[in-house]
């Protein structure tokens, strides 16, 4: 009798997006629990960050003033290190990678919010996320976008903690960021799940669960 070799599960790359204050962190934690219960091994990570080098770049990006191209280059440098050293190896091991923000945030914040050239961002995306197997770009399989009106987000964030460079921006900045996310979704509608984040946390959680149940990833 030949021994059955258990099949390695397919790696799964999932990102979470939304303007500051949209409330994604709580739900990422709850989803991690649900996916673990479904028998999956997880890598929980974030951007900018996820490696020791990328976390150093994160501190610079979040707190030091810099011009837009420098900001975009540092974010994509952090992303490259994170992809090569954490995300790709975890996917190759068949894990689920839950990433708190990814490239859509760059298009939304640097592109939408700051008004930086989207073609340059697209070029950087193609360099940094080129699939080593030659199959296009590495992108999340699913992007969960917590969509919240910027004025509601501003009320939630008011007085919550000392704001970083982005959190300190006015509501008009976040209106452009939200539009940036909407534009990214228009270009890749099959990848995005838009969640109405202007509801109670339990209603938001119901909607998030429904997306993952429909995919058959949790029960
Ligand atoms: P965030 O993910 O909200 O972490 P925390 O909950 O600890 O504050 O903070 C990251 C910030 O970085 C957020 O304001 C968005 C910004 N950001 C960009 O401007 N561009 C990017 O490409 C990424 C990934 C994040």
Short mmCIF file of C-alpha atoms and ligand atoms in Angstrom, two decimals:
data_model
loop_
_atom_site.label_atom_id
_atom_site.label_comp_id
_atom_site.label_asym_id
_atom_site.label_seq_id
_atom_site.Cartn_x
_atom_site.Cartn_y
_atom_site.Cartn_z
CA UNK A 1 0.00 0.00 0.00
CA UNK A 2 1.40 3.41 -0.91
CA UNK A 3 1.31 6.11 1.73
CA UNK A 4 -0.94 9.04 0.95
CA UNK A 5 1.08 12.23 0.72
CA UNK A 6 -1.17 15.07 1.91
CA UNK A 7 -1.53 17.71 -0.80
CA UNK A 8 -0.03 21.08 0.11
CA UNK A 9 -2.92 23.54 0.23
CA UNK A 10 -2.87 26.33 -2.31
CA UNK A 11 -1.28 29.52 -0.99
CA UNK A 12 -3.73 32.38 -0.65
CA UNK A 13 -2.81 36.06 -0.66
CA UNK A 14 -5.43 38.42 0.82
CA UNK A 15 -5.05 42.15 1.43
CA UNK A 16 -7.13 44.57 3.52
CA UNK A 17 -7.59 48.20 2.61
CA UNK A 18 -9.43 51.33 3.63
CA UNK A 19 -8.82 54.88 4.80
CA UNK A 20 -7.43 55.43 8.31
CA UNK A 21 -10.20 54.81 10.85
CA UNK A 22 -12.12 52.33 8.65
CA UNK A 23 -11.69 49.61 11.31
CA UNK A 24 -9.95 46.85 9.38
CA UNK A 25 -7.61 45.63 12.18
CA UNK A 26 -10.31 44.06 14.39
CA UNK A 27 -11.68 42.06 11.49
CA UNK A 28 -8.27 40.85 10.33
CA UNK A 29 -7.79 39.31 13.79
CA UNK A 30 -11.21 37.64 13.73
CA UNK A 31 -10.62 36.30 10.22
CA UNK A 32 -7.28 34.87 11.28
CA UNK A 33 -9.10 32.88 13.97
CA UNK A 34 -11.75 31.65 11.51
CA UNK A 35 -9.13 30.58 8.96
CA UNK A 36 -7.09 28.78 11.62
CA UNK A 37 -10.26 26.92 12.64
CA UNK A 38 -10.62 25.93 8.98
CA UNK A 39 -7.20 24.28 9.29
CA UNK A 40 -5.10 26.90 7.48
CA UNK A 41 -1.63 28.09 8.49
CA UNK A 42 -1.36 31.86 8.45
CA UNK A 43 1.16 34.59 7.90
CA UNK A 44 -0.18 37.85 9.33
CA UNK A 45 1.68 40.86 8.06
CA UNK A 46 1.37 44.50 7.07
CA UNK A 47 2.62 47.24 4.74
CA UNK A 48 4.65 49.28 4.77
CA UNK A 49 6.53 46.73 6.88
CA UNK A 50 6.62 43.00 7.47
CA UNK A 51 10.42 42.59 7.53
CA UNK A 52 13.01 44.31 9.71
CA UNK A 53 14.21 46.43 6.78
CA UNK A 54 10.66 47.29 5.67
CA UNK A 55 9.66 48.25 9.23
CA UNK A 56 12.59 50.73 9.28
CA UNK A 57 11.35 52.16 5.98
CA UNK A 58 7.82 52.32 7.44
CA UNK A 59 9.03 54.51 10.31
CA UNK A 60 10.61 56.91 7.79
CA UNK A 61 7.55 56.99 5.52
CA UNK A 62 5.10 57.55 8.38
CA UNK A 63 7.04 60.23 10.23
CA UNK A 64 9.63 62.00 8.06
CA UNK A 65 8.67 64.73 5.59
CA UNK A 66 9.76 63.85 2.03
CA UNK A 67 8.77 64.64 -1.53
CA UNK A 68 6.31 62.32 -3.31
CA UNK A 69 8.73 60.33 -5.51
CA UNK A 70 10.97 59.58 -2.51
CA UNK A 71 7.89 58.42 -0.57
CA UNK A 72 6.75 56.16 -3.42
CA UNK A 73 10.24 54.68 -3.88
CA UNK A 74 10.63 53.90 -0.17
CA UNK A 75 7.18 52.25 -0.07
CA UNK A 76 7.96 50.09 -3.10
CA UNK A 77 11.44 49.26 -1.73
CA UNK A 78 9.79 48.07 1.48
CA UNK A 79 7.25 46.10 -0.62
CA UNK A 80 10.00 44.38 -2.62
CA UNK A 81 11.78 43.19 0.54
CA UNK A 82 8.49 42.05 2.06
CA UNK A 83 7.38 40.18 -1.06
CA UNK A 84 10.64 38.35 -1.62
CA UNK A 85 11.40 37.50 2.00
CA UNK A 86 7.96 36.91 3.52
CA UNK A 87 4.98 36.81 1.14
CA UNK A 88 6.32 34.64 -1.70
CA UNK A 89 7.90 32.03 0.62
CA UNK A 90 4.68 31.80 2.70
CA UNK A 91 2.58 31.33 -0.43
CA UNK A 92 5.00 28.67 -1.66
CA UNK A 93 4.49 26.83 1.67
CA UNK A 94 0.73 26.86 1.01
CA UNK A 95 -0.09 29.39 3.72
CA UNK A 96 -2.75 32.07 3.83
CA UNK A 97 -1.11 35.51 3.86
CA UNK A 98 -3.28 38.20 5.46
CA UNK A 99 -1.68 41.52 4.60
CA UNK A 100 -2.87 44.74 6.26
CA UNK A 101 -2.58 47.02 3.17
CA UNK A 102 -0.71 46.41 -0.09
CA UNK A 103 -0.27 48.23 -3.41
CA UNK A 104 -3.84 49.53 -3.62
CA UNK A 105 -2.89 51.74 -0.64
CA UNK A 106 -0.08 53.26 -2.70
CA UNK A 107 -2.44 54.06 -5.56
CA UNK A 108 -4.98 55.45 -3.07
CA UNK A 109 -2.65 57.43 -0.75
CA UNK A 110 0.28 58.44 -2.97
CA UNK A 111 -1.75 58.47 -6.19
CA UNK A 112 -5.16 59.72 -5.02
CA UNK A 113 -4.26 61.51 -1.79
CA UNK A 114 -0.98 63.12 -2.85
CA UNK A 115 -1.82 63.32 -6.55
CA UNK A 116 1.36 61.48 -7.56
CA UNK A 117 1.69 60.22 -11.15
CA UNK A 118 -0.26 56.94 -11.53
CA UNK A 119 1.84 55.86 -14.52
CA UNK A 120 5.01 55.98 -12.40
CA UNK A 121 3.25 53.97 -9.69
CA UNK A 122 2.14 51.47 -12.34
CA UNK A 123 5.74 51.14 -13.56
CA UNK A 124 7.00 50.56 -10.01
CA UNK A 125 4.23 48.01 -9.45
CA UNK A 126 5.29 46.09 -12.57
CA UNK A 127 8.95 46.02 -11.50
CA UNK A 128 8.40 45.17 -7.86
CA UNK A 129 5.60 42.65 -8.26
CA UNK A 130 6.85 40.79 -11.35
CA UNK A 131 6.07 37.10 -10.84
CA UNK A 132 9.37 35.15 -10.74
CA UNK A 133 7.58 32.36 -12.66
CA UNK A 134 6.91 34.86 -15.44
CA UNK A 135 3.13 34.81 -14.98
CA UNK A 136 2.29 38.50 -14.84
CA UNK A 137 2.19 40.31 -11.51
CA UNK A 138 1.90 39.05 -7.98
CA UNK A 139 -1.37 40.48 -6.68
CA UNK A 140 -3.70 39.50 -3.88
CA UNK A 141 -6.31 36.91 -4.79
CA UNK A 142 -8.80 38.98 -2.81
CA UNK A 143 -8.72 42.57 -1.54
CA UNK A 144 -11.20 43.41 1.20
CA UNK A 145 -11.90 47.14 1.03
CA UNK A 146 -13.47 48.66 4.14
CA UNK A 147 -15.27 51.61 2.60
CA UNK A 148 -16.14 54.37 5.07
CA UNK A 149 -17.10 58.01 4.38
CA UNK A 150 -14.07 60.19 5.25
CA UNK A 151 -16.07 62.43 7.61
CA UNK A 152 -17.16 59.38 9.65
CA UNK A 153 -13.55 58.13 9.74
CA UNK A 154 -12.39 61.56 10.97
CA UNK A 155 -14.88 61.43 13.86
CA UNK A 156 -13.71 57.93 14.80
CA UNK A 157 -10.05 58.98 14.76
CA UNK A 158 -10.50 62.29 16.61
CA UNK A 159 -8.40 62.20 19.76
CA UNK A 160 -7.71 58.46 19.41
CA UNK A 161 -3.90 58.77 19.48
CA UNK A 162 -1.04 60.94 18.27
CA UNK A 163 -1.58 60.97 14.49
CA UNK A 164 1.14 59.96 12.02
CA UNK A 165 1.84 61.92 8.81
CA UNK A 166 -1.16 60.45 7.01
CA UNK A 167 -3.64 60.41 9.89
CA UNK A 168 -2.97 64.13 10.36
CA UNK A 169 -4.25 64.91 6.85
CA UNK A 170 -7.56 66.80 6.35
CA UNK A 171 -10.82 65.14 5.29
CA UNK A 172 -10.29 66.37 1.69
CA UNK A 173 -7.13 64.23 1.49
CA UNK A 174 -9.10 61.14 2.55
CA UNK A 175 -11.81 61.93 0.02
CA UNK A 176 -9.14 61.65 -2.67
CA UNK A 177 -7.77 58.45 -1.05
CA UNK A 178 -11.29 56.92 -1.05
CA UNK A 179 -11.66 57.86 -4.72
CA UNK A 180 -8.27 56.24 -5.36
CA UNK A 181 -9.56 52.97 -3.89
CA UNK A 182 -12.76 53.22 -5.95
CA UNK A 183 -10.68 53.69 -9.12
CA UNK A 184 -8.52 50.65 -8.32
CA UNK A 185 -11.66 48.60 -7.80
CA UNK A 186 -12.98 49.74 -11.18
CA UNK A 187 -9.80 48.41 -12.82
CA UNK A 188 -9.91 45.01 -11.05
CA UNK A 189 -13.51 44.42 -9.91
CA UNK A 190 -13.10 40.64 -9.66
CA UNK A 191 -10.31 41.04 -7.08
CA UNK A 192 -12.17 43.43 -4.74
CA UNK A 193 -14.82 42.85 -2.09
CA UNK A 194 -16.21 46.21 -1.00
CA UNK A 195 -17.50 46.17 2.57
CA UNK A 196 -19.75 48.95 3.86
CA UNK A 197 -17.76 49.92 6.97
CA UNK A 198 -20.34 52.50 8.06
CA UNK A 199 -22.19 49.94 10.20
CA UNK A 200 -21.81 48.41 13.65
CA UNK A 201 -18.71 46.22 14.06
CA UNK A 202 -20.90 43.09 14.24
CA UNK A 203 -22.72 43.99 10.99
CA UNK A 204 -19.38 44.62 9.27
CA UNK A 205 -18.11 41.26 10.57
CA UNK A 206 -21.21 39.50 9.15
CA UNK A 207 -20.46 41.00 5.74
CA UNK A 208 -16.77 40.07 5.90
CA UNK A 209 -17.63 36.50 6.90
CA UNK A 210 -20.14 36.25 4.04
CA UNK A 211 -17.37 37.04 1.51
CA UNK A 212 -15.08 34.34 2.90
CA UNK A 213 -17.90 31.79 3.21
CA UNK A 214 -18.92 32.40 -0.41
CA UNK A 215 -15.34 31.60 -1.44
CA UNK A 216 -15.46 28.40 0.63
CA UNK A 217 -12.49 29.54 2.74
CA UNK A 218 -14.31 29.44 6.10
CA UNK A 219 -17.49 27.71 7.26
P1 LIG B 1 -2.10 51.72 9.02
O1 LIG B 1 -2.11 50.57 8.08
O2 LIG B 1 -3.38 52.44 9.17
O3 LIG B 1 -1.51 51.18 10.37
P2 LIG B 1 -1.92 51.60 11.83
O4 LIG B 1 -3.27 50.97 12.00
O5 LIG B 1 -0.84 51.02 12.66
O6 LIG B 1 -1.95 53.11 11.83
O7 LIG B 1 -0.98 52.84 8.69
C1 LIG B 1 -0.22 52.84 7.59
C2 LIG B 1 -0.27 54.19 6.96
O8 LIG B 1 0.55 54.20 5.81
C3 LIG B 1 -1.67 54.59 6.52
O9 LIG B 1 -1.92 55.94 6.88
C4 LIG B 1 -1.61 54.52 5.02
C5 LIG B 1 -0.15 54.71 4.71
N1 LIG B 1 0.26 54.00 3.49
C6 LIG B 1 0.55 54.73 2.34
O10 LIG B 1 0.46 55.96 2.34
N2 LIG B 1 0.94 54.06 1.21
C7 LIG B 1 1.05 52.71 1.17
O11 LIG B 1 1.41 52.14 0.12
C8 LIG B 1 0.76 51.96 2.35
C9 LIG B 1 0.88 50.48 2.35
C10 LIG B 1 0.36 52.66 3.50
#
